[in-house]
Short mmCIF file of C-alpha atoms in Angstrom, two decimals:
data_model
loop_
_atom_site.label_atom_id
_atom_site.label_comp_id
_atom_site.label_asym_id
_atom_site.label_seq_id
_atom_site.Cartn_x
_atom_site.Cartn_y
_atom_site.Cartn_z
CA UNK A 216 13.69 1.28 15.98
CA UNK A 217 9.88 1.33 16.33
CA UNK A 218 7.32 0.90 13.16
CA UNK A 219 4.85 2.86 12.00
CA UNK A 220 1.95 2.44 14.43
CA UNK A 221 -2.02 2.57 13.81
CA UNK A 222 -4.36 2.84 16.94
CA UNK A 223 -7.02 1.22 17.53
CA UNK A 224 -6.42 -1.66 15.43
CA UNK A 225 -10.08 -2.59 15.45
CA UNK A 226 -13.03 0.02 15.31
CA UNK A 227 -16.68 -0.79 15.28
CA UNK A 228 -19.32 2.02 14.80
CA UNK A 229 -22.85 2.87 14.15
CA UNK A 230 -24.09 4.65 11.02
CA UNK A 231 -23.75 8.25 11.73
CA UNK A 232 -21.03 8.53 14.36
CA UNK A 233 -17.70 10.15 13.72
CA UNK A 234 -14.38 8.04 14.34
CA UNK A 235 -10.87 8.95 14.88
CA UNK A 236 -7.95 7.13 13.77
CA UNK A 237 -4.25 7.72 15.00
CA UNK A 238 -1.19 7.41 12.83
CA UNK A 239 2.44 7.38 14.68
CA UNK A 240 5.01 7.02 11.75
CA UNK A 241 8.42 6.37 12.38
CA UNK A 242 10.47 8.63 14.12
CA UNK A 243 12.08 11.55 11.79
CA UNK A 244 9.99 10.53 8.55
CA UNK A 245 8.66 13.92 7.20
CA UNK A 246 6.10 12.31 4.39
CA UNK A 247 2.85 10.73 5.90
CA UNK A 248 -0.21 9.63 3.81
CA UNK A 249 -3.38 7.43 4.62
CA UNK A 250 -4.76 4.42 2.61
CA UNK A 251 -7.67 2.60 2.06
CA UNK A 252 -8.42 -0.92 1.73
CA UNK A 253 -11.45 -2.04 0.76
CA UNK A 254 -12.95 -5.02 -0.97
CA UNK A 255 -14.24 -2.79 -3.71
CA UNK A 256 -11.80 -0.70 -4.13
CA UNK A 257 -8.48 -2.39 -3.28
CA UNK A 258 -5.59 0.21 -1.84
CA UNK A 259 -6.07 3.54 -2.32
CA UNK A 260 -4.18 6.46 -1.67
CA UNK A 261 -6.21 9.05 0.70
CA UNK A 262 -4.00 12.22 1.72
CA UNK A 263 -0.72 12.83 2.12
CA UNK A 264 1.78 15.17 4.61
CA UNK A 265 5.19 16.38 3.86
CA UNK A 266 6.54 18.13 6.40
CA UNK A 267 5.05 21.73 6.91
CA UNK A 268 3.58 21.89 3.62
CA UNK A 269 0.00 21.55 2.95
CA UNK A 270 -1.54 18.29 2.69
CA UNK A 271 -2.46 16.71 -0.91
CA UNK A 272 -5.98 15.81 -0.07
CA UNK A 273 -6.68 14.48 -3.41
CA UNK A 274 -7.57 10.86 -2.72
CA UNK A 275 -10.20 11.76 0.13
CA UNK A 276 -13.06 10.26 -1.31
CA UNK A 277 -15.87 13.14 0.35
CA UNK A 278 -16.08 15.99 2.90
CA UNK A 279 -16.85 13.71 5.45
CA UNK A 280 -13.34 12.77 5.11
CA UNK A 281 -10.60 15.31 6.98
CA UNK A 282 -6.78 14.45 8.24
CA UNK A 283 -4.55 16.59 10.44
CA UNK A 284 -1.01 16.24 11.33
CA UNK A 285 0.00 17.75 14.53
CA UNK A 286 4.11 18.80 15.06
CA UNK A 287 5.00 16.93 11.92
CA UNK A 288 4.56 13.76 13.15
CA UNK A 289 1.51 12.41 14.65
CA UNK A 290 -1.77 11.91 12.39
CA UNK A 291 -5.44 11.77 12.59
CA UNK A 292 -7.87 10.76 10.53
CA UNK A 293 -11.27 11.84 10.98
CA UNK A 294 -14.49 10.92 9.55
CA UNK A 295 -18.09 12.24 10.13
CA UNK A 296 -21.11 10.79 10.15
CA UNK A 297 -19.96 7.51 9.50
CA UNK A 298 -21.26 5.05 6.49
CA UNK A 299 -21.51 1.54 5.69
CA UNK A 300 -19.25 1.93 2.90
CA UNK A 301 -16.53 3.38 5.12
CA UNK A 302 -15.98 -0.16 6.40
CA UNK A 303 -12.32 -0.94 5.48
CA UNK A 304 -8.79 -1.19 6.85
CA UNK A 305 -7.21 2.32 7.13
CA UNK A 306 -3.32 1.97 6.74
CA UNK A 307 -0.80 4.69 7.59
CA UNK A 308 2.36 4.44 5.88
CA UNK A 309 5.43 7.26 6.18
CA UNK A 310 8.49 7.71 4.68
CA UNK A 311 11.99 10.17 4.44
CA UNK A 312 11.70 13.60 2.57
CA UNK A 313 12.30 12.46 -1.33
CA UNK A 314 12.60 8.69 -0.58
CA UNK A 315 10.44 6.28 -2.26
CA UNK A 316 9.91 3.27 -0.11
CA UNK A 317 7.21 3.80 2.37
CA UNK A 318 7.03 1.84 5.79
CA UNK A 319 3.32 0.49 6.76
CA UNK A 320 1.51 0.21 10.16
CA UNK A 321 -0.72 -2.82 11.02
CA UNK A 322 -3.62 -1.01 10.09
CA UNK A 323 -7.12 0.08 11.91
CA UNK A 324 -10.10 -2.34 10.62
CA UNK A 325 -13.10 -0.40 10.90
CA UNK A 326 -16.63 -1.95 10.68
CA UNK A 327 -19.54 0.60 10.29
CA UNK A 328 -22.40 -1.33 11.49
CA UNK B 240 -3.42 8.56 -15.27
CA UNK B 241 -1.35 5.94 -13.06
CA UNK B 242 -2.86 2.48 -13.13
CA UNK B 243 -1.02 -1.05 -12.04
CA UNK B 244 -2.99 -4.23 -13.57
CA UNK B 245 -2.04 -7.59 -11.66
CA UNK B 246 -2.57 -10.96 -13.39
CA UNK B 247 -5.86 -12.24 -11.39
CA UNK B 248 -5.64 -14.85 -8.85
CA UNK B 249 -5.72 -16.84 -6.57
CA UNK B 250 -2.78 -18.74 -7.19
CA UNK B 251 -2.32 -22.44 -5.58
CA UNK B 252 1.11 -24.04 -5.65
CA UNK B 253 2.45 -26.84 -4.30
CA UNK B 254 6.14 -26.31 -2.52
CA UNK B 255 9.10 -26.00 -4.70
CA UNK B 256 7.12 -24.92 -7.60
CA UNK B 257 8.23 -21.63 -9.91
CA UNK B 258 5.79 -19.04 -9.03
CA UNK B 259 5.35 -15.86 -11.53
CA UNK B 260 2.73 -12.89 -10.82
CA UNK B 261 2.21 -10.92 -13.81
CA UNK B 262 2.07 -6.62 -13.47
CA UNK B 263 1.83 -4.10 -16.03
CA UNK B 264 1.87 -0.38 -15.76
CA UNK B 265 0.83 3.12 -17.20
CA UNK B 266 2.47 6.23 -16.12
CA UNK B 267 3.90 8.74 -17.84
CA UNK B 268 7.43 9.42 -17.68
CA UNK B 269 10.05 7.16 -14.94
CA UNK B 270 8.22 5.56 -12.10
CA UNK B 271 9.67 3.76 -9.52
CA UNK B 272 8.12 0.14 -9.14
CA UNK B 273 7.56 -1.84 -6.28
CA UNK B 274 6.47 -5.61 -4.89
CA UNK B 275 4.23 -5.41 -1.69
CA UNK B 276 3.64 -8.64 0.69
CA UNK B 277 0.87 -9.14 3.16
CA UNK B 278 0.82 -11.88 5.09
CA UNK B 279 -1.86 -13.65 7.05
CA UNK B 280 -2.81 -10.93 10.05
CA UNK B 281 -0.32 -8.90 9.22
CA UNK B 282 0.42 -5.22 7.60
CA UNK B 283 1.52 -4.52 4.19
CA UNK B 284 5.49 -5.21 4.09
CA UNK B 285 7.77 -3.60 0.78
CA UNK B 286 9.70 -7.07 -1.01
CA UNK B 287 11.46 -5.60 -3.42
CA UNK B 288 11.95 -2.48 -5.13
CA UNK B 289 13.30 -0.96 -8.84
CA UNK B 290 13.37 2.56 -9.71
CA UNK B 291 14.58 2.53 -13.45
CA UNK B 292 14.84 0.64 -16.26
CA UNK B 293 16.23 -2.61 -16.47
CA UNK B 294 16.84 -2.65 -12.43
CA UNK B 295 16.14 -6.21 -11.09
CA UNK B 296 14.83 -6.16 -7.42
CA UNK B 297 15.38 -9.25 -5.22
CA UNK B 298 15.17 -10.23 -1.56
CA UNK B 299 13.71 -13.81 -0.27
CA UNK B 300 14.36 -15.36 -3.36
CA UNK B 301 11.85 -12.87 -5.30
CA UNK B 302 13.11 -11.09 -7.80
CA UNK B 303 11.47 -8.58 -10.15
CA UNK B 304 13.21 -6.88 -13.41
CA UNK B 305 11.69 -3.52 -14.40
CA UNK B 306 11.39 -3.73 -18.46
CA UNK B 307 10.53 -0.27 -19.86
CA UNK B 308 9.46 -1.46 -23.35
CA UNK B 309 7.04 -3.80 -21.63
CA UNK B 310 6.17 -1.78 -19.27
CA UNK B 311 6.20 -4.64 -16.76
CA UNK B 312 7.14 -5.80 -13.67
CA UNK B 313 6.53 -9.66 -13.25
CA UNK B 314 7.52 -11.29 -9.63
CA UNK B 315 9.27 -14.32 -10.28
CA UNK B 316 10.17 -17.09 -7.31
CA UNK B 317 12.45 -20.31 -8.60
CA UNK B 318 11.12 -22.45 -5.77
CA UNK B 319 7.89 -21.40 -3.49
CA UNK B 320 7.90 -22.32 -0.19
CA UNK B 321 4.69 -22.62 2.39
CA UNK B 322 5.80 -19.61 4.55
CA UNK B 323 5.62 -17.59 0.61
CA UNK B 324 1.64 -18.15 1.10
CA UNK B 325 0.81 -14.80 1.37
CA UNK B 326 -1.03 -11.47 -0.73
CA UNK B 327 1.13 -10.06 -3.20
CA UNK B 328 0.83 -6.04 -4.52
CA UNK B 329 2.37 -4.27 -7.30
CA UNK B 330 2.07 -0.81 -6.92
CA UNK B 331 4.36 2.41 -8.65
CA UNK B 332 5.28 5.88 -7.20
CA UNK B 333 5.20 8.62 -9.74
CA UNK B 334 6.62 11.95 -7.81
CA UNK B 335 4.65 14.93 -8.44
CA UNK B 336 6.32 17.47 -6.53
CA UNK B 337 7.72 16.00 -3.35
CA UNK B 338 4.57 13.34 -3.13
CA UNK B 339 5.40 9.75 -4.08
CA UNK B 340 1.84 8.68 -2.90
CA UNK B 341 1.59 4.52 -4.55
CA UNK B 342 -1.12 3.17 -6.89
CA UNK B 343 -1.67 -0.33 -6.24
CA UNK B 344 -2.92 -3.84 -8.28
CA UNK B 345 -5.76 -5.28 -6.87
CA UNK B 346 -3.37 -7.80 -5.17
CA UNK B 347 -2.55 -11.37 -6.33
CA UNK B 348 -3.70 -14.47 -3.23
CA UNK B 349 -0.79 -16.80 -2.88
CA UNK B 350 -1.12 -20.19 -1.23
CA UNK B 351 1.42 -23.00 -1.56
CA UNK B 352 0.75 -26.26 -0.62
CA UNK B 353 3.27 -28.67 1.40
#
């Protein structure tokens, strides 16, 4: 069956302008969460959705930083007012209620110019 | 906290050679451990997998053995091939609740000459 997708899988900004990314896990996963890597930083965990429950938002590294999931499965990740130090690869990763192994998408490589 | 230290790289090796990749962990309690692969263009792909102690994880010739008293979980290939060239991550999943979100090493660069 079909992978976890990521659109767009390249995303140039300016400074200042909000972005949306799109997250399409696999189909009947129920746990969702967002990563970030970054030359910095490496991978690191952003938010995460499990079913109807409410998101752990713990990783999101500011307020500028928001994520939605819409009917349990699709996901967007939104941030405002865009910053240099946003530039990274946003990956999307899901998995089964109570399963360990998550499944990654390709990934959305977004340059804040 | 969770943290995953990776032994530093990159790593150059010529083909056939015995790779090993170093990882150490901290977490309280049982985590499950795992062995990430990027390749070249390409998304973040799971390896191999253990989720208690003294499991060994294998697939492509990798194998990993999760050693409590350590608290490690080296990647170990007998004979590296070119195709192997690739980023390697060890990461953990400690549940908390029904989360399992993974804390990663900061990624070992593979590349194995012919």
């Amino acid at each position: 069956g079909a992978g976890v997708s990521q659109s767009p899988s390249n995303k140039v900004t300016e400074k200042g302008k909000d972005v949306e990314l799109r997250c399409d896990p696999i189909s009947g996963h129920t746990a969702l969460y967002w990563y970030r890597q970054s030359l910095g930083q490496g991978l690191e965990f952003l938010i995460y959705f499990q079913g109807n429950s409410a998101p752990d938002k713990s990783g999101l590294p500011s307020d500028r930083f928001s994520a939605e999931r819409t009917g349990g499965s699709v996901s967007t990740l939104t941030i405002q007012r865009t910053q240099q130090e946003d530039s990274a690869v946003y990956l999307c990763a899901s998995s089964d209620w109570g399963a360990d192994t998550q499944y990654f998408g390709p990934g959305t490589r977004l340059t804040v110019l | 906290g969770n943290s995953v230290t990776q032994m530093e790289g990159p790593v150059t090796l010529s083909e056939e050679a015995f790779l090993t990749i170093n990882c150490t962990y901290t977490a309280t309690g049982y985590p499950s451990l795992f062995w990430y692969v990027q390749y070249p263009g390409e998304g973040l792909q799971l390896l191999l997998k253990a989720t208690k102690a003294d499991d060994k994880g294998s697939n492509k010739g990798f194998e990993a053995t999760y050693r409590k008293e350590t608290t490690s979980f080296h990647l170990e290939k007998g004979s590296v091939q070119v195709s192997d060239s690739a980023v390697y991550f060890c990461a953990l999943s400690k549940s908390s609740g029904s989360a399992r979100q993974l804390t990663f090493g900061s990624g070992t660069q593979l590349t194995v000459l012919p």
